[in-house]
Amino acid sequence: MRRHCRPLAWAVLLALLLPRPLAAQGSAAARLRALLQEDWEFRLSDSPESATALGDHRYDDRLADLSAEARARRQAHDRTMLAR
């Protein structure tokens, strides 16, 4: 995974590995799990090479966009996720 995806991506991965009963403990946990899943999906589509390395082949026909616009889009996504 690219280094700029670091802490948030690790948090997503850990949340996905948590036992399912956490989501059943309340709506806050379920909302957090959904938010982290949404972010994880963004990360996979934004970094197709990482997705492929993780065994997700939905984005095999793409390469990561390294343009300034893509960087700005990632930063905006990060800000939105943190705010939510």
N, CA, C and O of each residue as an XYZ file, in Angstrom:
336
protein
N       0.853     -1.170      0.000
C       0.000      0.000      0.000
C       0.897      1.231      0.000
O       1.938      1.244      0.658
N       0.512      2.227     -0.709
C       1.326      3.440     -0.758
C       1.385      4.074      0.615
O       0.459      3.949      1.417
N       2.490      4.757      0.873
C       2.699      5.313      2.211
C       1.706      6.402      2.572
O       1.399      6.565      3.753
N       1.189      7.157      1.608
C       0.277      8.235      1.979
C      -1.105      7.717      2.387
O      -1.948      8.501      2.823
N      -1.347      6.432      2.257
C      -2.617      5.826      2.670
C      -2.524      5.293      4.094
O      -3.499      4.750      4.614
N      -1.416      5.433      4.705
C      -1.002      4.840      5.963
C      -2.008      4.758      7.088
O      -2.790      3.808      7.085
N      -2.062      5.638      8.023
C      -2.823      5.399      9.254
C      -4.298      5.093      9.033
O      -4.850      4.193      9.666
N      -4.925      5.826      8.154
C      -6.349      5.594      7.932
C      -6.572      4.218      7.320
O      -7.522      3.524      7.684
N      -5.719      3.825      6.406
C      -5.849      2.508      5.788
C      -5.640      1.405      6.820
O      -6.349      0.399      6.804
N      -4.678      1.586      7.712
C      -4.459      0.590      8.762
C      -5.669      0.524      9.691
O      -6.068     -0.560     10.118
N      -6.243      1.663      9.999
C      -7.433      1.678     10.858
C      -8.577      0.931     10.193
O      -9.314      0.190     10.844
N      -8.716      1.134      8.889
C      -9.764      0.443      8.141
C      -9.521     -1.060      8.185
O     -10.434     -1.840      8.458
N      -8.296     -1.454      7.916
C      -7.973     -2.877      7.928
C      -8.258     -3.501      9.289
O      -8.837     -4.585      9.368
N      -7.858     -2.827     10.349
C      -8.116     -3.345     11.693
C      -9.611     -3.439     11.977
O     -10.078     -4.415     12.563
N     -10.355     -2.424     11.560
C     -11.801     -2.443     11.801
C     -12.471     -3.584     11.051
O     -13.423     -4.191     11.542
N     -11.963     -3.870      9.853
C     -12.545     -4.969      9.087
C     -12.217     -6.321      9.702
O     -12.940     -7.295      9.496
N     -11.140     -6.378     10.447
C     -10.739     -7.633     11.073
C     -11.381     -7.844     12.438
O     -11.300     -8.936     13.002
N     -12.020     -6.803     12.974
C     -12.670     -6.945     14.275
C     -13.812     -7.949     14.177
O     -14.443     -8.077     13.128
N     -14.070     -8.642     15.241
C     -15.173     -9.603     15.219
C     -16.504     -8.911     14.935
O     -16.718     -7.767     15.336
N     -17.360     -9.592     14.265
C     -18.671     -9.052     13.901
C     -19.511     -8.590     15.100
O     -20.276     -7.640     14.933
N     -19.427     -9.177     16.268
C     -20.268     -8.721     17.376
C     -20.103     -7.232     17.689
O     -21.013     -6.635     18.263
N     -18.975     -6.613     17.331
C     -18.806     -5.185     17.586
C     -19.906     -4.387     16.895
O     -20.458     -3.457     17.483
N     -20.227     -4.741     15.655
C     -21.276     -4.037     14.925
C     -22.633     -4.235     15.600
O     -23.503     -3.367     15.522
N     -22.808     -5.362     16.253
C     -24.075     -5.641     16.903
C     -24.199     -4.912     18.246
O     -25.279     -4.882     18.835
N     -23.121     -4.337     18.723
C     -23.155     -3.677     20.026
C     -23.879     -2.341     19.992
O     -24.205     -1.802     21.049
N     -24.132     -1.808     18.850
C     -24.861     -0.558     18.784
C     -24.715      0.112     17.439
O     -23.851     -0.239     16.636
N     -25.567      1.072     17.212
C     -25.574      1.723     15.914
C     -24.303      2.538     15.668
O     -23.891      2.693     14.518
N     -23.682      3.057     16.715
C     -22.446      3.828     16.527
C     -21.350      2.939     15.950
O     -20.622      3.348     15.046
N     -21.237      1.735     16.471
C     -20.237      0.800     15.961
C     -20.551      0.412     14.523
O     -19.647      0.295     13.696
N     -21.815      0.216     14.228
C     -22.213     -0.146     12.867
C     -21.930      0.999     11.897
O     -21.487      0.769     10.772
N     -22.187      2.228     12.335
C     -21.908      3.388     11.475
C     -20.415      3.532     11.240
O     -19.987      3.844     10.129
N     -19.615      3.306     12.283
C     -18.165      3.389     12.131
C     -17.679      2.322     11.165
O     -16.856      2.597     10.292
N     -18.180      1.122     11.316
C     -17.790      0.043     10.417
C     -18.148      0.393      8.972
O     -17.350      0.149      8.067
N     -19.323      0.954      8.744
C     -19.746      1.342      7.395
C     -18.849      2.454      6.844
O     -18.477      2.434      5.670
N     -18.508      3.416      7.692
C     -17.630      4.504      7.276
C     -16.255      3.963      6.892
O     -15.696      4.347      5.864
N     -15.721      3.086      7.707
C     -14.415      2.512      7.416
C     -14.451      1.647      6.163
O     -13.487      1.624      5.398
N     -15.543      0.944      5.949
C     -15.692      0.145      4.731
C     -15.723      1.055      3.500
O     -15.101      0.753      2.482
N     -16.445      2.160      3.600
C     -16.503      3.125      2.502
C     -15.110      3.674      2.191
O     -14.733      3.792      1.025
N     -14.354      4.004      3.225
C     -13.003      4.524      3.026
C     -12.106      3.451      2.416
O     -11.304      3.744      1.529
N     -12.234      2.221      2.882
C     -11.428      1.134      2.355
C     -11.683      0.954      0.860
O     -10.744      0.780      0.083
N     -12.951      0.996      0.461
C     -13.291      0.865     -0.960
C     -12.680      2.007     -1.772
O     -12.192      1.790     -2.881
N     -12.706      3.217     -1.221
C     -12.071      4.355     -1.899
C     -10.587      4.084     -2.070
O     -10.035      4.304     -3.148
N      -9.936      3.607     -1.014
C      -8.488      3.346     -1.060
C      -8.156      2.293     -2.110
O      -7.177      2.428     -2.843
N      -8.965      1.256     -2.181
C      -8.710      0.215     -3.174
C      -8.844      0.763     -4.591
O      -7.995      0.493     -5.441
N      -9.884      1.516     -4.849
C     -10.081      2.051     -6.200
C      -9.055      3.128     -6.529
O      -8.682      3.297     -7.689
N      -8.600      3.852     -5.520
C      -7.616      4.914     -5.737
C      -6.212      4.354     -5.927
O      -5.367      5.002     -6.544
N      -5.961      3.181     -5.413
C      -4.645      2.549     -5.521
C      -4.817      1.141     -6.093
O      -4.729      0.151     -5.366
N      -5.062      1.065     -7.402
C      -5.336     -0.238     -8.006
C      -4.217     -1.259     -7.808
O      -4.477     -2.455     -7.674
N      -2.985     -0.784     -7.790
C      -1.862     -1.703     -7.599
C      -1.939     -2.360     -6.205
O      -1.683     -3.555     -6.059
N      -2.291     -1.569     -5.206
C      -2.442     -2.112     -3.854
C      -3.607     -3.090     -3.798
O      -3.512     -4.136     -3.155
N      -4.696     -2.757     -4.462
C      -5.846     -3.660     -4.488
C      -5.445     -5.006     -5.084
O      -5.785     -6.059     -4.546
N      -4.725     -4.960     -6.191
C      -4.280     -6.196     -6.832
C      -3.364     -6.983     -5.906
O      -3.485     -8.204     -5.799
N      -2.453     -6.292     -5.240
C      -1.530     -6.961     -4.323
C      -2.282     -7.634     -3.168
O      -1.823     -8.636     -2.621
N      -3.441     -7.073     -2.805
C      -4.261     -7.632     -1.728
C      -5.220     -8.710     -2.238
O      -5.969     -9.301     -1.459
N      -5.192     -8.964     -3.556
C      -6.044    -10.006     -4.121
C      -7.365     -9.515     -4.675
O      -8.202    -10.328     -5.068
N      -7.576     -8.208     -4.717
C      -8.800     -7.629     -5.276
C      -8.495     -7.216     -6.712
O      -7.744     -6.270     -6.949
N      -9.081     -7.932     -7.665
C      -8.742     -7.720     -9.073
C      -9.765     -6.867     -9.827
O      -9.782     -6.859    -11.058
N     -10.608     -6.156     -9.093
C     -11.602     -5.302     -9.766
C     -10.965     -4.157    -10.533
O     -11.568     -3.641    -11.474
N      -9.772     -3.749    -10.156
C      -9.150     -2.560    -10.745
C      -7.891     -2.895    -11.541
O      -7.031     -2.036    -11.733
N      -7.783     -4.123    -11.998
C      -6.588     -4.560    -12.712
C      -6.362     -3.811    -14.028
O      -5.257     -3.829    -14.570
N      -7.379     -3.171    -14.530
C      -7.241     -2.457    -15.803
C      -6.790     -1.010    -15.614
O      -6.835     -0.230    -16.565
N      -6.356     -0.634    -14.410
C      -5.998      0.761    -14.110
C      -4.639      0.855    -13.438
O      -4.096     -0.122    -12.923
N      -4.118      2.068    -13.466
C      -2.935      2.431    -12.688
C      -3.319      3.614    -11.808
O      -4.249      4.355    -12.123
N      -2.604      3.784    -10.716
C      -2.884      4.899     -9.807
C      -2.666      6.228    -10.518
O      -1.740      6.377    -11.317
N      -3.515      7.171    -10.222
C      -3.401      8.528    -10.747
C      -2.518      9.323     -9.789
O      -2.875      9.521     -8.628
N      -1.387      9.770    -10.269
C      -0.435     10.486     -9.429
C      -0.441     11.994     -9.703
O       0.479     12.707     -9.303
N      -1.463     12.462    -10.373
C      -1.536     13.880    -10.720
C      -1.842     14.743     -9.495
O      -2.250     14.240     -8.449
N      -1.637     16.034     -9.648
C      -1.949     16.985     -8.577
C      -3.447     16.954     -8.257
O      -3.843     17.075     -7.097
N      -4.268     16.792     -9.285
C      -5.715     16.736     -9.074
C      -6.091     15.507     -8.242
O      -6.951     15.582     -7.363
N      -5.445     14.387     -8.525
C      -5.731     13.170     -7.769
C      -5.285     13.320     -6.317
O      -5.971     12.869     -5.399
N      -4.141     13.950     -6.120
C      -3.674     14.205     -4.749
C      -4.675     15.077     -3.995
O      -4.985     14.821     -2.832
N      -5.175     16.109     -4.672
C      -6.165     16.994     -4.048
C      -7.448     16.225     -3.737
O      -8.069     16.442     -2.696
N      -7.842     15.332     -4.637
C      -9.046     14.516     -4.409
C      -8.854     13.615     -3.191
O      -9.769     13.469     -2.380
N      -7.672     13.009     -3.055
C      -7.391     12.159     -1.892
C      -7.421     12.968     -0.602
O      -7.962     12.520      0.409
N      -6.837     14.162     -0.642
C      -6.835     15.009      0.558
C      -8.254     15.409      0.935
O      -8.609     15.408      2.113
N      -9.061     15.750     -0.053
C     -10.458     16.111      0.217
C     -11.201     14.911      0.806
O     -11.989     15.056      1.741
N     -10.946     13.748      0.259
C     -11.580     12.533      0.785
C     -11.170     12.315      2.246
O     -12.015     12.021      3.092
N      -9.881     12.459      2.536
C      -9.401     12.291      3.913
C     -10.060     13.276      4.861
O     -10.460     12.906      5.965
N     -10.174     14.517      4.442
C     -10.819     15.537      5.291
C     -12.287     15.166      5.536
O     -12.785     15.277      6.656
N     -12.953     14.735      4.501
C     -14.359     14.350      4.626
C     -14.525     13.160      5.567
O     -15.413     13.148      6.419
N     -13.672     12.176      5.405
C     -13.749     10.995      6.282
C     -13.491     11.367      7.729
O     -14.202     10.907      8.622
N     -12.484     12.194      7.972
C     -12.189     12.616      9.338
C     -13.343     13.416      9.940
O     -13.657     13.256     11.119
N     -13.967     14.265      9.149
C     -15.087     15.069      9.632
C     -16.292     14.185      9.975
O     -16.997     14.424     10.956
N     -16.507     13.175      9.156
C     -17.653     12.282      9.393
C     -17.423     11.432     10.615
O     -18.277     10.621     10.972
